[in-house]
Amino acid sequence: MSEFAFNRVAFIGIGHIGSSLAHVMRRGKLAGSIIACARRQETRDAALRIGIADEVTADPAEAVKNADLVVIATPLSAYLETGKAIAGSLKPGAIVTDVGSVKALVAKELLPLLPKDVHVVPGHPIAGTENSGPESGFAEVFRNRWCILTPLPDGDATALDRVTKLWESAGMNVVTMDAEHHDMVLAITSHLPHLIAYTIVGTATDLEDTLKSEVIKFSASGFRDFTRIAASDPVMWRDIFLNNRDAVLEMLQRFTEDLTALQRAIRHGEGDKLQDLFTRTRAIRRSIVEAKQA
Amino acid sequence: MSEFAFNRVAFIGIGHIGSSLAHVMRRGKLAGSIIACARRQETRDAALRIGIADEVTADPAEAVKNADLVVIATPLSAYLETGKAIAGSLKPGAIVTDVGSVKALVAKELLPLLPKDVHVVPGHPIAGTENSGPESGFAEVFRNRWCILTPLPDGDATALDRVTKLWESAGMNVVTMDAEHHDMVLAITSHLPHLIAYTIVGTATDLEDTLKSEVIKFSASGFRDFTRIAASDPVMWRDIFLNNRDAVLEMLQRFTEDLTALQRAIRHGEGDKLQDLFTRTRAIRRSIVEAKQA
């Protein structure tokens, strides 16, 4: 076992990201034993079959008993219920972390429920595919991607260090930032793009039938890319929008203003305005290619 | 030479799509000789160097002399000027086709300028990458993609057949439809997605500097996909929006209504509405995967 390994790790939720992290732990011998908690029998069976858990349970309280590390990897809407369920069974000194896409709610909703003698380290590995479920996970999904940790102001330094090393061993580049700042950055880079992709694909599904069948037939590159994004997990994304409401609405407002300005430019035939924007956006793509995120 | 080859082919404009079609003609020996017309010396030099043209010129009238097939592959904003320039030099019986992304304007703007004794076959190969210029072209870009022809009501059947065979030899699946219908289908599958991608990338470029640099650093999958789309040729896309104004504004209006409804659902915490839409959009992705357009 690795020097920074955990004796016993509990996963609350073992979907795409949870199972991927469990694969990392197996590969690096980072956990003495792994227990996975899932509501559905099918998910628990899959976790055992794949070999990413030594034990499974449907009871979060049971799962966290004696665990040194608890990884909450459920949809955000289950955080409150999870916090209530595990609070009385957590081992003193245990580290509690999560992998959710919204971070301010961890301090706001989860933290107040938990005992003072555990160490909470909110985390967000920015990785994953549009697939869901324990069988879609794989260790390499994290390689060379960013992981953002949003440590609490009075958080334990050793706990932060151990969670950092865990994600680094998954091949991630780990950075820390303020939870509210994280939620704003993700609102524009991830949440708003998903909302827009969902919307336009929805707009297409509401077209008259003759037009709709041709939209599917002739889906050009733009629309096709949007449909891939709009095939992401519905519950996960519902929860993201509900739990990052203020930042998403703020970015959506800016986007709508910009779209309205473009709409006006098209209506009035203002080609220069269009060309100017389209030229500026090429530069951002170059920056992203240079930052090796493309 | 192939049985349906053209003795002499003139390209007016030899960018990404024009050069790709010229490669197809070279490969299949579909043209006795190719002359390429481009305004910029650099483009003309490139066409000769790559070997996709036997002759080059900056003068459209010169280019079309004695040509059996004229391929207009300029941005849409050059159609009017091109029509005026070539009208007096076209060979009687010549076929004039184009590769533009908007089709109603061919009958509306180009056709009235041309002599009655040429055959106009408007066309749109739905293919291409986000790259521009003659050096970005390659014959295989068309393989297994759709090509939509929008023949004129009283168009010549033989001319339509020859243009159809040309695109089929590029590996395309050729269909015909009404020009207005084409413009509506493309407005939702291609033009609106591009407009939205340009907008959101533009919204990000206007963020405060600290936020902006982190948007580039942490660009998650959604935003990254949008920046690729928003790196497309600015002039080409300016012209598409200006020339397919009514259909784009119609689809944009529907999109905006749908987005506003989602915005309201987020604001009021209506999770069911969000989840319902996100579930429906997965089905469209499946249809596209089944239609082998993914």
Coordinates of C-alpha atoms in Angstrom, one line a residue:
Chain A
M1 CA 0.0 0.0 0.0
S2 CA 1.1 3.5 -0.8
E3 CA 2.3 5.7 2.1
F4 CA -0.7 8.1 1.9
A5 CA -3.2 5.3 1.4
F6 CA -6.5 5.1 3.4
N7 CA -7.3 2.0 5.5
R8 CA -10.9 2.1 4.6
V9 CA -12.7 4.1 2.0
A10 CA -16.5 4.6 1.7
F11 CA -18.1 5.7 -1.5
I12 CA -21.6 7.2 -1.1
G13 CA -22.7 6.9 -4.8
I14 CA -20.7 4.9 -7.3
G15 CA -21.6 6.3 -10.7
H16 CA -19.3 7.5 -13.5
I17 CA -17.0 9.6 -11.3
G18 CA -17.2 7.5 -8.1
S19 CA -16.3 4.3 -10.0
S20 CA -13.5 6.0 -11.9
L21 CA -11.9 7.1 -8.6
A22 CA -12.4 3.6 -7.2
H23 CA -10.5 2.3 -10.2
V24 CA -7.7 4.7 -9.5
M25 CA -7.5 3.5 -5.9
R26 CA -7.4 -0.1 -7.0
R27 CA -4.6 0.6 -9.5
G28 CA -2.5 2.6 -7.0
K29 CA -3.3 0.4 -3.9
L30 CA -4.6 3.5 -2.2
A31 CA -7.3 1.9 -0.1
G32 CA -7.1 -1.1 2.2
S33 CA -10.7 -1.8 1.6
I34 CA -13.5 -0.1 -0.3
I35 CA -17.2 -0.1 0.6
A36 CA -19.7 1.3 -1.9
C37 CA -23.1 2.6 -1.0
A38 CA -25.8 2.7 -3.7
R39 CA -29.6 2.7 -3.5
R40 CA -30.2 0.4 -6.4
Q41 CA -29.4 -3.3 -6.2
E42 CA -28.3 -3.3 -9.8
T43 CA -25.6 -0.6 -9.1
R44 CA -24.4 -2.6 -6.0
D45 CA -24.1 -5.8 -8.0
A46 CA -22.2 -4.0 -10.8
A47 CA -19.7 -2.5 -8.3
L48 CA -18.9 -6.0 -6.9
R49 CA -18.8 -7.6 -10.3
I50 CA -16.4 -5.0 -11.7
G51 CA -14.3 -5.4 -8.5
I52 CA -14.2 -1.7 -7.5
A53 CA -15.7 -2.5 -4.1
D54 CA -15.0 -5.2 -1.5
E55 CA -18.4 -4.6 0.2
V56 CA -21.6 -2.9 -0.8
T57 CA -24.6 -1.6 1.1
A58 CA -27.7 0.5 0.6
D59 CA -27.2 2.2 4.0
P60 CA -25.0 5.3 4.0
A61 CA -24.6 5.1 7.8
E62 CA -23.4 1.5 7.5
A63 CA -21.0 2.5 4.8
V64 CA -19.1 5.2 6.6
K65 CA -18.5 3.2 9.8
N66 CA -14.8 3.1 10.5
A67 CA -14.0 4.7 7.1
D68 CA -10.9 7.0 7.1
L69 CA -12.1 8.6 3.8
V70 CA -15.7 9.2 2.8
V71 CA -16.2 10.2 -0.9
I72 CA -19.7 11.6 -1.6
A73 CA -20.3 11.0 -5.3
T74 CA -24.1 11.3 -5.5
P75 CA -26.2 13.8 -7.4
L76 CA -26.2 17.1 -5.5
S77 CA -29.8 16.7 -4.5
A78 CA -28.8 13.8 -2.3
Y79 CA -26.3 15.8 -0.2
L80 CA -28.7 16.9 2.5
E81 CA -30.1 13.4 3.0
T82 CA -26.6 11.9 2.9
G83 CA -25.3 14.3 5.5
K84 CA -28.2 13.5 7.8
A85 CA -27.7 9.8 7.3
I86 CA -24.0 9.6 7.9
A87 CA -23.6 12.3 10.6
G88 CA -24.0 9.9 13.6
S89 CA -21.7 7.2 12.2
L90 CA -18.6 9.0 11.0
K91 CA -15.4 8.1 12.7
P92 CA -13.7 11.0 14.5
G93 CA -10.9 12.3 12.4
A94 CA -12.3 10.9 9.1
I95 CA -11.9 12.9 5.9
V96 CA -15.2 13.7 4.1
T97 CA -14.8 14.8 0.5
D98 CA -17.1 15.1 -2.6
V99 CA -16.9 15.3 -6.4
G100 CA -19.8 17.6 -7.1
S101 CA -19.9 20.3 -9.8
V102 CA -21.1 23.0 -7.5
K103 CA -19.1 23.8 -4.4
A104 CA -20.6 26.6 -2.3
L105 CA -23.4 24.3 -1.2
V106 CA -21.0 21.9 0.6
A107 CA -20.2 24.5 3.2
K108 CA -23.8 25.8 3.2
E109 CA -25.8 22.5 3.3
L110 CA -23.5 19.6 4.2
L111 CA -21.1 21.0 6.7
P112 CA -23.6 22.1 9.3
L113 CA -25.0 18.6 9.5
L114 CA -21.6 16.9 10.2
P115 CA -19.8 16.5 13.6
K116 CA -17.0 18.9 14.3
D117 CA -14.4 16.2 14.6
V118 CA -14.3 15.2 10.9
H119 CA -12.4 17.1 8.2
V120 CA -14.4 18.3 5.2
V121 CA -12.5 18.9 1.9
P122 CA -14.9 19.9 -0.9
G123 CA -13.6 18.8 -4.4
H124 CA -14.4 18.9 -8.1
P125 CA -12.5 16.8 -10.6
I126 CA -13.3 18.4 -13.9
A127 CA -13.5 15.2 -15.9
G128 CA -15.9 12.7 -17.2
T129 CA -17.7 11.6 -20.4
E130 CA -21.4 11.9 -21.2
N131 CA -21.9 8.4 -19.9
S132 CA -23.4 7.4 -16.5
G133 CA -23.3 4.5 -14.1
P134 CA -20.5 2.4 -12.5
E135 CA -19.7 0.5 -15.6
S136 CA -18.8 3.7 -17.5
G137 CA -16.0 4.5 -15.1
F138 CA -12.3 4.2 -15.9
A139 CA -9.1 5.3 -14.1
E140 CA -7.7 7.3 -17.1
V141 CA -10.7 9.7 -17.3
F142 CA -8.9 12.0 -14.9
R143 CA -5.5 12.1 -16.6
N144 CA -4.1 15.6 -17.2
R145 CA -7.4 17.3 -16.3
W146 CA -7.9 19.9 -13.5
C147 CA -9.2 19.1 -10.1
I148 CA -10.4 22.1 -8.1
L149 CA -10.5 21.8 -4.3
T150 CA -12.3 24.5 -2.3
P151 CA -11.0 24.1 1.2
L152 CA -12.9 25.6 4.1
P153 CA -11.3 28.7 5.7
D154 CA -10.5 26.8 8.9
G155 CA -9.9 23.4 7.2
D156 CA -7.3 20.9 8.3
A157 CA -4.1 21.2 6.3
T158 CA -3.2 17.5 6.6
A159 CA -6.6 16.4 5.3
L160 CA -6.3 18.8 2.3
D161 CA -2.8 17.4 1.6
R162 CA -4.1 13.8 1.5
V163 CA -7.0 14.6 -0.8
T164 CA -4.6 16.6 -3.0
K165 CA -2.2 13.6 -3.3
L166 CA -5.2 11.3 -4.0
W167 CA -6.2 13.3 -7.1
E168 CA -2.6 13.8 -8.2
S169 CA -2.2 10.1 -8.2
A170 CA -5.2 10.0 -10.6
G171 CA -3.1 12.2 -12.9
M172 CA -4.9 15.4 -12.2
N173 CA -3.5 18.9 -11.8
V174 CA -4.9 20.1 -8.4
V175 CA -5.6 23.7 -7.6
T176 CA -7.5 25.4 -4.8
M177 CA -9.9 28.3 -4.9
D178 CA -12.8 29.9 -3.1
A179 CA -16.0 28.0 -3.5
E180 CA -18.0 31.0 -4.8
H181 CA -15.3 31.7 -7.4
H182 CA -15.3 28.1 -8.5
D183 CA -19.1 28.2 -9.0
M184 CA -18.8 31.4 -11.2
V185 CA -16.0 29.9 -13.4
L186 CA -17.9 26.7 -13.9
A187 CA -21.1 28.5 -14.6
I188 CA -19.6 30.0 -17.8
T189 CA -17.3 27.1 -18.8
S190 CA -19.6 24.2 -18.2
H191 CA -23.1 24.9 -16.8
L192 CA -24.2 27.6 -19.3
P193 CA -22.9 25.6 -22.3
H194 CA -24.9 22.6 -21.1
L195 CA -28.0 24.6 -20.6
I196 CA -27.7 26.1 -24.1
A197 CA -27.1 22.7 -25.6
Y198 CA -30.1 21.2 -23.9
T199 CA -32.2 24.2 -25.0
I200 CA -31.4 24.0 -28.7
V201 CA -31.8 20.3 -28.9
G202 CA -35.1 20.8 -27.1
T203 CA -36.1 23.5 -29.6
A204 CA -35.4 21.0 -32.4
T205 CA -37.5 18.3 -30.8
D206 CA -40.5 20.7 -30.8
L207 CA -40.3 21.3 -34.6
E208 CA -43.0 20.2 -36.9
D209 CA -42.5 16.5 -37.7
T210 CA -41.3 16.9 -41.4
L211 CA -38.7 19.5 -40.3
K212 CA -37.6 17.4 -37.3
S213 CA -36.8 14.3 -39.2
E214 CA -34.6 16.3 -41.5
V215 CA -32.9 18.0 -38.6
I216 CA -31.8 14.5 -37.5
K217 CA -30.9 13.5 -41.1
F218 CA -28.8 16.6 -41.9
S219 CA -27.5 17.4 -38.5
A220 CA -24.4 19.4 -39.4
S221 CA -21.4 19.7 -37.1
G222 CA -22.8 22.4 -34.8
F223 CA -26.0 20.7 -33.9
R224 CA -24.3 17.2 -33.7
D225 CA -21.8 18.5 -31.0
F226 CA -24.7 20.0 -29.1
T227 CA -26.6 16.7 -29.0
R228 CA -23.6 14.9 -27.5
I229 CA -23.5 17.5 -24.7
A230 CA -27.3 17.3 -24.3
A231 CA -27.1 13.5 -23.8
S232 CA -25.5 14.0 -20.3
D233 CA -27.1 12.7 -17.2
P234 CA -30.5 14.4 -16.6
V235 CA -30.6 14.2 -12.8
M236 CA -27.0 15.4 -12.3
W237 CA -27.6 18.4 -14.5
R238 CA -31.0 19.2 -13.0
D239 CA -29.2 19.4 -9.7
I240 CA -26.3 21.5 -11.0
F241 CA -28.7 24.2 -12.2
L242 CA -30.8 24.2 -9.1
N243 CA -27.7 24.4 -6.8
N244 CA -25.7 26.9 -8.8
R245 CA -28.7 29.1 -9.5
D246 CA -27.3 32.5 -8.9
A247 CA -24.1 32.1 -10.9
V248 CA -25.9 30.4 -13.8
L249 CA -28.6 33.1 -13.9
E250 CA -25.9 35.8 -13.9
M251 CA -24.0 34.2 -16.8
L252 CA -27.2 33.5 -18.6
Q253 CA -28.2 37.1 -18.3
R254 CA -24.9 38.3 -19.9
F255 CA -25.3 35.6 -22.6
T256 CA -28.8 36.7 -23.4
E257 CA -27.8 40.4 -23.7
D258 CA -25.0 39.4 -26.1
L259 CA -27.3 37.2 -28.1
T260 CA -29.9 40.0 -28.4
A261 CA -27.3 42.3 -29.7
L262 CA -26.3 39.8 -32.4
Q263 CA -30.0 39.2 -33.2
R264 CA -30.4 43.0 -33.8
A265 CA -27.2 43.0 -35.9
I266 CA -28.6 40.2 -38.1
R267 CA -32.0 41.9 -38.4
H268 CA -30.5 45.2 -39.4
G269 CA -27.8 43.7 -41.7
E270 CA -24.8 45.0 -39.6
G271 CA -22.2 42.7 -41.1
D272 CA -19.2 44.5 -39.5
K273 CA -20.5 43.8 -36.0
L274 CA -20.9 40.1 -36.8
Q275 CA -17.5 39.8 -38.4
D276 CA -15.8 41.6 -35.6
L277 CA -17.2 39.2 -33.0
F278 CA -16.5 36.2 -35.1
T279 CA -12.9 37.3 -35.5
R280 CA -12.4 37.9 -31.7
T281 CA -13.8 34.4 -30.8
R282 CA -11.1 32.8 -32.9
A283 CA -8.5 34.2 -30.5
I284 CA -10.0 32.5 -27.5
R285 CA -9.9 29.1 -29.3
R286 CA -6.2 29.7 -29.9
S287 CA -5.6 30.5 -26.2
I288 CA -7.4 27.2 -25.2
V289 CA -5.3 25.2 -27.7
E290 CA -2.2 26.8 -26.3
A291 CA -3.3 26.1 -22.7
K292 CA -3.6 22.4 -24.0
Q293 CA -7.2 22.1 -22.9
A294 CA -8.4 21.4 -26.5
Chain B
M1 CA -11.3 10.8 -68.2
S2 CA -14.6 9.7 -66.8
E3 CA -17.6 9.6 -69.0
F4 CA -19.3 12.4 -67.2
A5 CA -16.2 14.5 -67.0
F6 CA -16.1 18.2 -67.9
N7 CA -13.7 19.5 -70.5
R8 CA -12.9 22.7 -68.6
V9 CA -13.9 23.6 -65.1
A10 CA -13.7 27.1 -63.6
F11 CA -13.6 27.7 -59.8
I12 CA -14.6 31.2 -58.7
G13 CA -13.1 31.1 -55.2
I14 CA -10.8 28.2 -54.2
G15 CA -10.9 28.0 -50.4
H16 CA -11.6 25.1 -48.1
I17 CA -14.6 23.6 -50.1
G18 CA -13.5 24.7 -53.6
S19 CA -10.0 23.2 -53.2
S20 CA -11.5 20.0 -51.7
L21 CA -13.7 19.6 -54.8
A22 CA -10.8 20.3 -57.1
H23 CA -8.9 17.5 -55.3
V24 CA -11.9 15.2 -56.0
M25 CA -11.8 16.1 -59.7
R26 CA -8.1 15.5 -59.9
R27 CA -8.4 12.1 -58.3
G28 CA -11.3 11.0 -60.5
K29 CA -10.0 12.7 -63.7
L30 CA -13.3 14.6 -63.9
A31 CA -11.9 17.7 -65.5
G32 CA -9.9 18.2 -68.6
S33 CA -8.5 21.3 -67.2
I34 CA -9.1 23.4 -64.1
I35 CA -8.8 27.2 -63.9
A36 CA -9.1 28.8 -60.4
C37 CA -10.0 32.5 -59.9
A38 CA -9.0 34.1 -56.6
R39 CA -8.5 37.8 -55.7
R40 CA -5.4 37.2 -53.7
Q41 CA -2.1 36.4 -55.3
E42 CA -1.2 34.2 -52.3
T43 CA -4.3 32.0 -52.9
R44 CA -3.6 31.7 -56.6
D45 CA 0.0 30.7 -55.9
A46 CA -1.1 28.1 -53.4
A47 CA -3.6 26.6 -55.9
L48 CA -0.9 26.2 -58.5
R49 CA 1.6 24.9 -56.0
I50 CA -0.8 22.2 -54.6
G51 CA -1.6 21.3 -58.2
I52 CA -5.4 21.7 -58.0
A53 CA -5.4 24.2 -60.9
D54 CA -3.8 24.2 -64.3
E55 CA -4.3 28.0 -64.6
V56 CA -5.1 30.8 -62.2
T57 CA -6.5 34.3 -62.7
A58 CA -7.8 37.2 -60.7
D59 CA -10.5 37.9 -63.3
P60 CA -13.8 35.9 -63.0
A61 CA -14.8 36.8 -66.6
E62 CA -11.5 35.4 -67.8
A63 CA -11.9 32.2 -65.7
V64 CA -15.3 31.2 -67.1
K65 CA -14.5 31.6 -70.8
N66 CA -15.0 28.2 -72.5
A67 CA -15.7 26.5 -69.1
D68 CA -18.3 23.7 -69.2
L69 CA -18.7 23.9 -65.5
V70 CA -18.4 26.9 -63.3
V71 CA -18.3 26.3 -59.5
I72 CA -18.9 29.4 -57.4
A73 CA -17.2 28.8 -54.1
T74 CA -16.8 32.3 -52.7
P75 CA -18.4 33.8 -49.6
L76 CA -22.1 34.5 -50.2
S77 CA -21.4 38.3 -50.2
A78 CA -19.4 37.9 -53.4
Y79 CA -22.3 36.3 -55.4
L80 CA -23.7 39.5 -56.8
E81 CA -20.4 40.8 -57.9
T82 CA -19.4 37.4 -59.4
G83 CA -22.7 37.2 -61.3
K84 CA -22.2 40.6 -62.9
A85 CA -18.6 39.8 -63.7
I86 CA -19.1 36.5 -65.4
A87 CA -22.5 37.1 -67.1
G88 CA -21.1 38.3 -70.4
S89 CA -18.4 35.6 -70.7
L90 CA -20.3 32.4 -69.9
K91 CA -20.3 29.7 -72.7
P92 CA -23.8 28.9 -73.9
G93 CA -24.9 25.6 -72.3
A94 CA -22.4 25.9 -69.5
I95 CA -23.5 24.6 -66.0
V96 CA -23.2 27.1 -63.2
T97 CA -23.3 25.6 -59.7
D98 CA -22.3 26.8 -56.2
V99 CA -21.4 25.4 -52.7
G100 CA -23.0 28.0 -50.5
S101 CA -24.7 27.3 -47.2
V102 CA -27.7 29.4 -48.0
K103 CA -29.7 28.5 -51.1
A104 CA -32.7 30.8 -51.7
L105 CA -30.4 33.7 -52.6
V106 CA -29.1 31.8 -55.7
A107 CA -32.4 32.1 -57.5
K108 CA -33.1 35.5 -56.0
E109 CA -29.7 37.3 -56.6
L110 CA -27.6 35.3 -58.9
L111 CA -30.0 33.8 -61.5
P112 CA -31.5 37.2 -62.8
L113 CA -27.9 38.3 -63.7
L114 CA -27.0 35.3 -65.8
P115 CA -27.9 34.6 -69.5
K116 CA -30.8 32.3 -70.2
D117 CA -28.7 29.8 -72.1
V118 CA -26.7 28.5 -69.1
H119 CA -27.9 25.9 -66.6
V120 CA -27.9 26.9 -62.9
V121 CA -27.9 24.1 -60.3
P122 CA -27.6 25.5 -56.7
G123 CA -25.8 23.1 -54.4
H124 CA -24.7 22.7 -50.8
P125 CA -22.3 20.0 -49.8
I126 CA -22.7 19.7 -46.0
A127 CA -19.1 19.1 -45.1
G128 CA -15.9 20.9 -44.1
T129 CA -13.8 21.5 -41.1
E130 CA -13.3 24.8 -39.1
N131 CA -10.2 25.5 -41.3
S132 CA -10.0 27.9 -44.2
G133 CA -8.0 28.4 -47.4
P134 CA -6.9 26.3 -50.4
E135 CA -4.3 24.4 -48.3
S136 CA -6.9 23.1 -45.9
G137 CA -8.9 21.2 -48.6
F138 CA -8.8 17.4 -49.1
A139 CA -10.9 15.1 -51.2
E140 CA -12.1 12.9 -48.4
V141 CA -13.8 15.7 -46.5
F142 CA -17.0 14.9 -48.4
R143 CA -17.1 11.1 -47.9
N144 CA -20.4 9.8 -46.6
R145 CA -21.8 13.3 -45.9
W146 CA -25.0 14.8 -47.4
C147 CA -25.1 17.1 -50.4
I148 CA -28.3 19.1 -50.9
L149 CA -29.1 20.4 -54.4
T150 CA -32.0 22.8 -54.7
P151 CA -32.8 22.7 -58.5
L152 CA -34.8 25.5 -60.0
P153 CA -38.4 24.6 -61.0
D154 CA -37.7 24.8 -64.7
G155 CA -34.1 23.6 -64.4
D156 CA -32.4 21.4 -67.0
A157 CA -32.5 17.7 -66.0
T158 CA -29.2 16.7 -67.6
A159 CA -27.4 19.5 -65.8
L160 CA -28.9 18.4 -62.5
D161 CA -27.8 14.8 -63.3
R162 CA -24.2 15.8 -64.0
V163 CA -23.9 17.8 -60.9
T164 CA -25.4 15.0 -58.9
K165 CA -22.9 12.5 -60.3
L166 CA -20.1 14.9 -59.5
W167 CA -20.9 15.0 -55.8
E168 CA -21.6 11.3 -55.7
S169 CA -18.1 10.7 -57.1
A170 CA -16.9 12.7 -54.0
G171 CA -18.6 10.1 -51.9
M172 CA -21.6 12.2 -50.9
N173 CA -25.2 11.2 -50.6
V174 CA -27.1 13.7 -52.8
V175 CA -30.7 14.8 -52.2
T176 CA -32.8 17.5 -53.7
M177 CA -35.2 19.9 -51.9
D178 CA -36.8 23.3 -52.2
A179 CA -34.3 26.1 -51.5
E180 CA -36.5 27.7 -48.8
H181 CA -36.9 24.4 -47.0
H182 CA -33.1 23.9 -47.1
D183 CA -32.6 27.3 -45.5
M184 CA -34.9 26.5 -42.7
V185 CA -33.4 23.0 -42.0
L186 CA -29.9 24.5 -42.0
A187 CA -30.9 27.4 -39.8
I188 CA -31.6 25.0 -36.9
T189 CA -28.9 22.4 -37.6
S190 CA -26.0 24.6 -38.4
H191 CA -26.6 28.4 -38.4
L192 CA -28.2 28.8 -35.0
P193 CA -25.6 26.5 -33.3
H194 CA -22.9 28.6 -34.7
L195 CA -24.5 31.8 -33.7
I196 CA -24.9 30.5 -30.1
A197 CA -21.3 29.2 -30.0
Y198 CA -20.0 32.6 -31.2
T199 CA -22.1 34.3 -28.6
I200 CA -21.1 32.3 -25.6
V201 CA -17.4 32.5 -26.5
G202 CA -17.9 36.2 -27.0
T203 CA -19.6 36.5 -23.6
A204 CA -16.5 34.8 -22.0
T205 CA -14.1 37.2 -23.8
D206 CA -15.9 40.1 -22.1
L207 CA -15.5 38.8 -18.6
E208 CA -13.3 40.5 -16.0
D209 CA -9.7 39.6 -16.7
T210 CA -9.2 37.3 -13.6
L211 CA -12.3 35.3 -14.5
K212 CA -11.4 35.2 -18.2
S213 CA -8.0 33.6 -17.7
E214 CA -9.6 30.9 -15.5
V215 CA -12.3 30.3 -18.1
I216 CA -9.5 29.4 -20.6
K217 CA -7.6 27.4 -18.0
F218 CA -10.6 25.4 -16.8
S219 CA -12.6 25.2 -20.0
A220 CA -14.6 22.1 -19.5
S221 CA -16.0 20.0 -22.3
G222 CA -19.0 22.1 -23.1
F223 CA -17.2 25.4 -23.5
R224 CA -14.3 23.7 -25.3
D225 CA -16.6 22.3 -28.0
F226 CA -18.1 25.7 -28.5
T227 CA -14.8 27.4 -29.0
R228 CA -14.0 25.0 -31.8
I229 CA -17.2 25.9 -33.6
A230 CA -16.6 29.6 -32.9
A231 CA -13.2 29.3 -34.6
S232 CA -14.9 29.0 -38.0
D233 CA -14.3 31.5 -40.9
P234 CA -15.6 34.9 -39.8
V235 CA -16.5 36.2 -43.3
M236 CA -18.3 33.0 -44.4
W237 CA -20.4 33.0 -41.3
R238 CA -21.2 36.8 -41.4
D239 CA -22.5 36.2 -44.9
I240 CA -24.6 33.2 -43.8
F241 CA -26.4 35.1 -41.1
L242 CA -27.0 38.1 -43.4
N243 CA -28.3 35.9 -46.2
N244 CA -30.4 33.5 -44.2
R245 CA -31.8 36.2 -42.0
D246 CA -35.5 35.3 -41.9
A247 CA -34.9 31.6 -41.1
V248 CA -32.2 32.3 -38.5
L249 CA -34.3 34.9 -36.8
E250 CA -37.3 32.5 -36.8
M251 CA -35.3 29.7 -35.2
L252 CA -33.5 32.2 -32.8
Q253 CA -36.9 33.4 -31.6
R254 CA -38.0 29.8 -30.8
F255 CA -34.7 29.1 -29.1
T256 CA -35.0 32.3 -27.0
E257 CA -38.5 31.4 -25.9
D258 CA -37.3 27.9 -24.8
L259 CA -34.3 29.4 -23.0
T260 CA -36.5 31.9 -21.2
A261 CA -38.7 29.1 -20.0
L262 CA -35.7 27.2 -18.6
Q263 CA -34.4 30.3 -17.0
R264 CA -37.7 30.7 -15.2
A265 CA -37.6 27.0 -14.2
I266 CA -34.1 27.5 -12.7
R267 CA -35.1 30.7 -10.9
H268 CA -38.2 29.1 -9.3
G269 CA -36.5 25.8 -8.6
E270 CA -38.7 23.7 -10.9
G271 CA -36.6 20.6 -11.1
D272 CA -39.2 18.4 -12.8
K273 CA -39.3 20.7 -15.8
L274 CA -35.5 20.6 -16.2
Q275 CA -35.2 16.9 -15.8
D276 CA -38.0 16.3 -18.2
L277 CA -36.3 18.3 -20.9
F278 CA -32.9 16.8 -20.2
T279 CA -34.4 13.3 -20.6
R280 CA -36.1 14.2 -23.9
T281 CA -32.9 15.5 -25.4
R282 CA -31.1 12.2 -24.9
A283 CA -33.6 10.6 -27.3
I284 CA -32.6 13.0 -30.1
R285 CA -29.0 12.1 -29.6
R286 CA -29.9 8.4 -30.0
S287 CA -31.8 9.2 -33.2
I288 CA -28.7 10.9 -34.6
V289 CA -26.4 8.1 -33.6
E290 CA -28.8 5.7 -35.3
A291 CA -28.9 7.9 -38.4
K292 CA -25.1 7.5 -38.4
Q293 CA -24.5 11.2 -38.4
A294 CA -22.6 11.2 -35.1

